[in-house]
Short mmCIF file of N, CA and C in Angstrom, two decimals:
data_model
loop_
_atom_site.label_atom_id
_atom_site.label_comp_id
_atom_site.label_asym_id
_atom_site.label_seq_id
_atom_site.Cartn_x
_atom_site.Cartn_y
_atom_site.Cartn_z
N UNK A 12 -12.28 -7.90 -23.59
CA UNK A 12 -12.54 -6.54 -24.06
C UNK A 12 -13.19 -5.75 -22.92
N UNK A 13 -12.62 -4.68 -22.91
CA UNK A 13 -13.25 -3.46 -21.47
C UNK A 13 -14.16 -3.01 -22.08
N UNK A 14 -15.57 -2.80 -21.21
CA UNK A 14 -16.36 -1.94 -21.29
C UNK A 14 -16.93 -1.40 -20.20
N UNK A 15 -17.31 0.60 -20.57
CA UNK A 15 -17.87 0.84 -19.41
C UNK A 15 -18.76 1.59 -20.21
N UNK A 16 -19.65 1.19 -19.34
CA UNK A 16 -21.26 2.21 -19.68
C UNK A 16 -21.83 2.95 -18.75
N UNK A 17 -21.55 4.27 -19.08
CA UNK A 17 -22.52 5.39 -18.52
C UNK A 17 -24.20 5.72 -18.15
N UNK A 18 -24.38 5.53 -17.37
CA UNK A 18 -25.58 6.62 -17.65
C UNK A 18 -26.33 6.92 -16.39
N UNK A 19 -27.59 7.93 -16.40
CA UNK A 19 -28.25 8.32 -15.42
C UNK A 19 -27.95 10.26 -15.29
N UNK A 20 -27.27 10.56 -16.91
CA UNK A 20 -27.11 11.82 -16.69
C UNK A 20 -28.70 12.11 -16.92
N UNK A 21 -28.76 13.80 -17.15
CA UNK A 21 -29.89 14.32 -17.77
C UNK A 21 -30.11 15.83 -17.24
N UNK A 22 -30.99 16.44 -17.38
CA UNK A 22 -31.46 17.92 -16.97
C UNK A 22 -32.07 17.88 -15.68
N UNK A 23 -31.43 18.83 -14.83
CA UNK A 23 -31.73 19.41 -13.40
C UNK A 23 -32.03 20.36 -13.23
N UNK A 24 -32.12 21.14 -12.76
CA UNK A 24 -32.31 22.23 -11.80
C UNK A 24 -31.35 22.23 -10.86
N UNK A 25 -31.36 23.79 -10.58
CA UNK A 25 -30.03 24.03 -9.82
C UNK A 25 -30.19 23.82 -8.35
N UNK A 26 -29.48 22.66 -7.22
CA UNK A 26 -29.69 22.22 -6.14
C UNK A 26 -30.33 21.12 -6.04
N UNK A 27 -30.41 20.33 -7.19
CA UNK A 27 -31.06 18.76 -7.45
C UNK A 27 -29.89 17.94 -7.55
N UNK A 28 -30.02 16.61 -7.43
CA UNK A 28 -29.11 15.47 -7.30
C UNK A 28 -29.65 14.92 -8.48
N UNK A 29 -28.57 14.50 -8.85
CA UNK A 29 -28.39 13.00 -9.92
C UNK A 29 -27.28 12.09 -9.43
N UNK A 30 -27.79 10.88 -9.86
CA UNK A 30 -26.71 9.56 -9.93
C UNK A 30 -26.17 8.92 -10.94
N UNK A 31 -24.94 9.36 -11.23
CA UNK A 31 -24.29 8.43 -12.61
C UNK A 31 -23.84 6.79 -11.92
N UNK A 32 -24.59 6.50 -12.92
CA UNK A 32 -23.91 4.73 -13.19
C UNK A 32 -22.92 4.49 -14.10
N UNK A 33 -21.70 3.69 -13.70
CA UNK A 33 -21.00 2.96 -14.76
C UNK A 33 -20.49 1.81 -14.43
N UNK A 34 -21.38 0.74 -15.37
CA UNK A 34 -21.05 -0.79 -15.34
C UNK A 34 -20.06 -1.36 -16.50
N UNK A 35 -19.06 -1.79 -16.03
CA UNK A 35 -17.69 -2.37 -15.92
C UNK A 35 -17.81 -3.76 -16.40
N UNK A 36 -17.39 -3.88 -17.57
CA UNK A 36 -17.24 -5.38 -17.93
C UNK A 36 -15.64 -5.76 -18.68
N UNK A 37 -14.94 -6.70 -18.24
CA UNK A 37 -14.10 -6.92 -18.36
C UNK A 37 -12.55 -6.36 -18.09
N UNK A 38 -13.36 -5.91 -16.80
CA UNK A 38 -12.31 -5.18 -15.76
C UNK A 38 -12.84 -5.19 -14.03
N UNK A 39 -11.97 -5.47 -13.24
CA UNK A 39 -12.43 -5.79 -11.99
C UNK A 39 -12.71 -3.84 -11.61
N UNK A 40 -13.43 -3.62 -10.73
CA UNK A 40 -13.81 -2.28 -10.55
C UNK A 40 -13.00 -2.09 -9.02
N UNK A 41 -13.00 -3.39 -8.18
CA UNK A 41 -12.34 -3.79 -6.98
C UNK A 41 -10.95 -3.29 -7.10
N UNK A 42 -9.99 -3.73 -8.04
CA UNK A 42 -8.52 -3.96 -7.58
C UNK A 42 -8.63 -2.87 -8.49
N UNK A 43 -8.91 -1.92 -9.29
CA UNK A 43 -8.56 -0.67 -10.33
C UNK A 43 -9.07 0.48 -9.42
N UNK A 44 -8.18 1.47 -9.62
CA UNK A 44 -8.35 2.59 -10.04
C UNK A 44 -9.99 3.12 -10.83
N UNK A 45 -10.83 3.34 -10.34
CA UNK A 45 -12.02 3.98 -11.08
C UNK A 45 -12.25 5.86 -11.24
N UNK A 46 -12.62 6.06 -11.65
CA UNK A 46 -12.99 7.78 -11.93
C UNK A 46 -13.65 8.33 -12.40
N UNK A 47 -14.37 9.30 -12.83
CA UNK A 47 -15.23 10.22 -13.21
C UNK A 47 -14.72 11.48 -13.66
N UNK A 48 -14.68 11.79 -15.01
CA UNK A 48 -14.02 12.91 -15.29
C UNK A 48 -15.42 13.74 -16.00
N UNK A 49 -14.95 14.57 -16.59
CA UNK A 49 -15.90 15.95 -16.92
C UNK A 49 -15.52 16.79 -17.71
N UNK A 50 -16.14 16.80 -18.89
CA UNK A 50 -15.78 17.86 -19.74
C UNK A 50 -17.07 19.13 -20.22
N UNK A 51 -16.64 19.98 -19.77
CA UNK A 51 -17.55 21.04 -20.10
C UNK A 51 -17.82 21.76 -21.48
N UNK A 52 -18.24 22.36 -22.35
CA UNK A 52 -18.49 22.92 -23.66
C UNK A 52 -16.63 24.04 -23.52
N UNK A 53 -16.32 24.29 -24.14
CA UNK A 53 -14.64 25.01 -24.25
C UNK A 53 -13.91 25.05 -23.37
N UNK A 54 -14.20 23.61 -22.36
CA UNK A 54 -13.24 23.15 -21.36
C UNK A 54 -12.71 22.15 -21.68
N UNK A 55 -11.06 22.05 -21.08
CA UNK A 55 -10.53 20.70 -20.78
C UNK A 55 -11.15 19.79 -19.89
N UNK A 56 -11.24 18.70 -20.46
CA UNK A 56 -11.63 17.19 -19.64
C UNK A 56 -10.48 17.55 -18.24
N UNK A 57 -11.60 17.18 -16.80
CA UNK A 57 -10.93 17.30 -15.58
C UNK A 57 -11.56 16.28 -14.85
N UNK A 58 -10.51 15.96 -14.05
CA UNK A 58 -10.93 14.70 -13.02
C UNK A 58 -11.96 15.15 -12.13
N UNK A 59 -13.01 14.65 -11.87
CA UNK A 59 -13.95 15.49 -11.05
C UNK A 59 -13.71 14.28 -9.64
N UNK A 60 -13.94 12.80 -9.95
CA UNK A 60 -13.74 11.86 -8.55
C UNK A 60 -12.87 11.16 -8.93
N UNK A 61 -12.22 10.20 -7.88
CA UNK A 61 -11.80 8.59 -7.97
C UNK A 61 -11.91 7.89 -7.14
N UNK A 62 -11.49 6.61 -6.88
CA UNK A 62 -11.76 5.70 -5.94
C UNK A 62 -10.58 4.94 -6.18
N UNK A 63 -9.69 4.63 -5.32
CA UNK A 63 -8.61 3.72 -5.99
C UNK A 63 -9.06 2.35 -5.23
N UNK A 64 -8.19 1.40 -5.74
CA UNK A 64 -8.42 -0.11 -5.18
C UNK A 64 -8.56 -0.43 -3.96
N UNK A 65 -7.78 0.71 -3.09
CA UNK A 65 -8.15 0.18 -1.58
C UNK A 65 -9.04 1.09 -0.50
N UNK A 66 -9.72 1.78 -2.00
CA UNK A 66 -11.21 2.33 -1.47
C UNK A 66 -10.95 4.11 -1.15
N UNK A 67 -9.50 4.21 -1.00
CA UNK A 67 -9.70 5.69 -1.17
C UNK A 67 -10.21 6.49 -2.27
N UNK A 68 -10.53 8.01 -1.86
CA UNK A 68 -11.03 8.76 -2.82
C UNK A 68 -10.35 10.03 -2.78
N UNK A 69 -10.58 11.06 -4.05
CA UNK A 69 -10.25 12.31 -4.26
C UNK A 69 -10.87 12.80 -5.12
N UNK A 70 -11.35 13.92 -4.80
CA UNK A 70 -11.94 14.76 -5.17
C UNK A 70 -11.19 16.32 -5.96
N UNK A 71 -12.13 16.92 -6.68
CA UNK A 71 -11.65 18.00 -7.27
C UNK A 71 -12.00 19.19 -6.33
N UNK A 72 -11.44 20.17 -6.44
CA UNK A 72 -12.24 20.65 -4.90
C UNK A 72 -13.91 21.72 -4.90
N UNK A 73 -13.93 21.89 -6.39
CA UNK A 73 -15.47 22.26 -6.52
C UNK A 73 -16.18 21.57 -6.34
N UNK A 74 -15.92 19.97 -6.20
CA UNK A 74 -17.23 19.65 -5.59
C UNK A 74 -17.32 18.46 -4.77
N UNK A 75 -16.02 19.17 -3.55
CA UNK A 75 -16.04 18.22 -2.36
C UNK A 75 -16.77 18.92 -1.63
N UNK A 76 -17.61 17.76 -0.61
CA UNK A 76 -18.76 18.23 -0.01
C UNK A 76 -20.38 17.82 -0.59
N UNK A 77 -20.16 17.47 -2.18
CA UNK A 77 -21.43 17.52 -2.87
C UNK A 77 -21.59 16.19 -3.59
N UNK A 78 -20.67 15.82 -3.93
CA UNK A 78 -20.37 14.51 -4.87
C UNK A 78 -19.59 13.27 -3.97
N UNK A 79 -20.10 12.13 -4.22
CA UNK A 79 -19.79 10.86 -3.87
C UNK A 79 -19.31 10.07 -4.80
N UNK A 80 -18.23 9.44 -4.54
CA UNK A 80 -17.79 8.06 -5.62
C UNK A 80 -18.20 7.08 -4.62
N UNK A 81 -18.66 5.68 -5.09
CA UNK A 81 -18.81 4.74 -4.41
C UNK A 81 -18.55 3.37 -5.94
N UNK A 82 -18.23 2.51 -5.10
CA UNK A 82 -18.51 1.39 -5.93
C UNK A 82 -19.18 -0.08 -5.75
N UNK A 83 -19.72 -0.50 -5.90
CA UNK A 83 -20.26 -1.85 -6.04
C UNK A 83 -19.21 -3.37 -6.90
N UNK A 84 -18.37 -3.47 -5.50
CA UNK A 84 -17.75 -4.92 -6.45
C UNK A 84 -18.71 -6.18 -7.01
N UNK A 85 -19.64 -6.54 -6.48
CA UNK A 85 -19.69 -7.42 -6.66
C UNK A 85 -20.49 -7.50 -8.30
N UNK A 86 -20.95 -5.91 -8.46
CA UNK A 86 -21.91 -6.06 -9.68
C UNK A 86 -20.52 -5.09 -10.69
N UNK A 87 -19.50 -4.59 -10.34
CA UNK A 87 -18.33 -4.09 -10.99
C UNK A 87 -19.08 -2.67 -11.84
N UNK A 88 -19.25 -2.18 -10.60
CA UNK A 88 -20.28 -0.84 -11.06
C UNK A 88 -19.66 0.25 -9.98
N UNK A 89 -19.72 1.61 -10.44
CA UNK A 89 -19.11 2.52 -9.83
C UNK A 89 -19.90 3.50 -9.74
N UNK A 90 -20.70 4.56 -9.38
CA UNK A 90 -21.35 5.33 -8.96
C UNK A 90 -21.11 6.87 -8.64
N UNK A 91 -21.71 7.90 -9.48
CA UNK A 91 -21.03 9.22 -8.53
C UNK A 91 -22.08 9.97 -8.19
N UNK A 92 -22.83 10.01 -6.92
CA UNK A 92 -23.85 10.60 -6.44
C UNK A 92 -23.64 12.15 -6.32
N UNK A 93 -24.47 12.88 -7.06
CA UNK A 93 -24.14 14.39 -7.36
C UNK A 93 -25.16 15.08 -6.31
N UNK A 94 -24.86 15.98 -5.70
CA UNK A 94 -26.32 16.69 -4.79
C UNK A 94 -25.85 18.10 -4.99
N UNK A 95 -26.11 19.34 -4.67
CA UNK A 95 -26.74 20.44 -4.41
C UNK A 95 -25.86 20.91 -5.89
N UNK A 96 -26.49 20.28 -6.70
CA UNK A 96 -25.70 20.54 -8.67
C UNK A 96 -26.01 22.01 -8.71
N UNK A 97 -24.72 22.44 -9.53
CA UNK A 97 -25.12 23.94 -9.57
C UNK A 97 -24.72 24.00 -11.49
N UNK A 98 -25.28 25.03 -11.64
CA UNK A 98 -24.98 25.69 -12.88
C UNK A 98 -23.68 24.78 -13.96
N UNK A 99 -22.82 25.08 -13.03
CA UNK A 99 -21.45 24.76 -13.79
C UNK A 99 -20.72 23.54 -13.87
N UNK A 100 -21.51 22.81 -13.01
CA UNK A 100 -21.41 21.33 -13.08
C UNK A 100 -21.88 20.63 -14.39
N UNK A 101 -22.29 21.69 -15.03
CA UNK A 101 -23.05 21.19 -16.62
C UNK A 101 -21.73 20.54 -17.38
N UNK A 102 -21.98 19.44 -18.22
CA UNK A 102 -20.56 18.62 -18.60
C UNK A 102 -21.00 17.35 -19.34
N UNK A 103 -20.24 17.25 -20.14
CA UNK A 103 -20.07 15.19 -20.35
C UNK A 103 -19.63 14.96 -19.20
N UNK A 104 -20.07 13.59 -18.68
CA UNK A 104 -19.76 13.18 -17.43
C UNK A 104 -18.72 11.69 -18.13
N UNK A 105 -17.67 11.24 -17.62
CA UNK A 105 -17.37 9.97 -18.37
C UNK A 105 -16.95 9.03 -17.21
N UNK A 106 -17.00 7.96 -17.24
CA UNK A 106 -16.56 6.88 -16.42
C UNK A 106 -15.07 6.58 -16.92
N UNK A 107 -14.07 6.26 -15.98
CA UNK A 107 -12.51 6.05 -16.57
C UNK A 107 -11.86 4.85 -15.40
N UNK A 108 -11.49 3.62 -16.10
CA UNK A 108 -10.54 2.60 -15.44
C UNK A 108 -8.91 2.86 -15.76
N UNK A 109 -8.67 3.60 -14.90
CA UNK A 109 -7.51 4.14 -15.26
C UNK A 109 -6.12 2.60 -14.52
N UNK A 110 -6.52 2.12 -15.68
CA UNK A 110 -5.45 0.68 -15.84
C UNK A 110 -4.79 0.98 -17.37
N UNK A 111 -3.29 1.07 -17.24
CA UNK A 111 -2.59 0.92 -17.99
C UNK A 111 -2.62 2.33 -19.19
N UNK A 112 -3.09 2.15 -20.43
CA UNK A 112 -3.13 3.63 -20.60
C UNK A 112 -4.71 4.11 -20.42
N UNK A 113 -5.66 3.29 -19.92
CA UNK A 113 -7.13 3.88 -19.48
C UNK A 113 -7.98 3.28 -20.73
N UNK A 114 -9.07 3.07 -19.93
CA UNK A 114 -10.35 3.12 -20.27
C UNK A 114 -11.51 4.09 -20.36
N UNK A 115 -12.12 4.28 -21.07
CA UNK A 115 -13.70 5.25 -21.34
C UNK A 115 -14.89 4.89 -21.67
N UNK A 116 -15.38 5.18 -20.89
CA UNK A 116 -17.03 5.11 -21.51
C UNK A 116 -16.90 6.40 -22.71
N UNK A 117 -18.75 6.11 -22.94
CA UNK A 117 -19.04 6.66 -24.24
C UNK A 117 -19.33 8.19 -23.57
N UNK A 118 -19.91 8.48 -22.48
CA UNK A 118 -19.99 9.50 -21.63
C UNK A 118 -21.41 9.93 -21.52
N UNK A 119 -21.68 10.75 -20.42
CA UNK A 119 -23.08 10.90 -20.16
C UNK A 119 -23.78 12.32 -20.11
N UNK A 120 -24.47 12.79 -20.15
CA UNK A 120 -24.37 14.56 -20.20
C UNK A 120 -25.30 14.91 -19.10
N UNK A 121 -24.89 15.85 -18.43
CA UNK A 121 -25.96 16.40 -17.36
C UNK A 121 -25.71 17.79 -17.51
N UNK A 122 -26.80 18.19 -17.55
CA UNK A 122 -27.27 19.58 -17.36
C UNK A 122 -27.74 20.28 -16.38
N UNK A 123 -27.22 21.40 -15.91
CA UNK A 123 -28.08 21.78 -14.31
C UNK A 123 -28.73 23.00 -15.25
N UNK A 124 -29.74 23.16 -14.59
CA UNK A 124 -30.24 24.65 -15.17
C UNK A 124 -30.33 25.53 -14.16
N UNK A 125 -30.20 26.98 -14.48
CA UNK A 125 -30.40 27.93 -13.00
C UNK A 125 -31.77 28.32 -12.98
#
C-alpha cells in the first residue's frame, strides 16, 4: 500500500522560506517520478515541481528561481524548499508519485501573508 505524507506547511510572511516534507512508503522515491502540486482557493490543482528518476527537474515558471525539489533515497522522502514566498504561493501543497495512475498525499497548506 502507497503512502505519502505531507507536511511542514504553515503561515509566513511574505519573503520567508518553508520546507515541505513528503515521506514515501511503499514506493521507491529513487526510480519514480515525484512532484509537488498546488491548489489554490478557486484554482485548478497545478504542477508547481518534479523530479523524475534520473534526478531531473521542472519547474512551473512562477517559481523558478525560488523553489527546490530534492529527494532523499535512502529515507524515500522528497522535499520542496520554498524561499522568497510571496502572497500567491498561498495553496494546498500535495506530494504526487506519479506511477501509473498516481499517488497523493493528504496535502499540506501554506500560507504567505503580505
Amino acid at each position: 500500500q502507497v503512502q505519502l505524507v505531507e507536511s511542514g506547511g504553515g503561515l509566513v510572511q511574505a519573503g520567508g522560506s518553508l520546507r515541505l516534507s513528503c515521506v514515501a512508503s511503499g514506493i521507491s522515491v529513487r526510480v519514480n517520478t515525484m512532484a509537488w502540486y498546488r491548489q489554490a482557493p478557486g484554482k485548478r490543482r497545478e504542477l508547481a515541481a518534479l523530479i523524475g528518476g534520473d534526478g531531473s527537474t521542472r519547474y512551473v515558471d512562477s517559481v523558478k528561481g525560488r523553489f527546490t525539489i530534492s529527494r532523499d533515497n535512502a529515507n524515500d522522502a522528497v522535499y520542496l524548499q520554498m524561499n522568497s514566498l510571496k502572497p500567491e504561493d498561498t495553496a494546498v501543497y500535495y506530494c504526487a508519485a506519479l506511477k501509473g495512475t498516481g499517488y497523493w498525499g493528504q496535502g499540506t497548506q501554506v500560507t504567505v501573508s503580505s
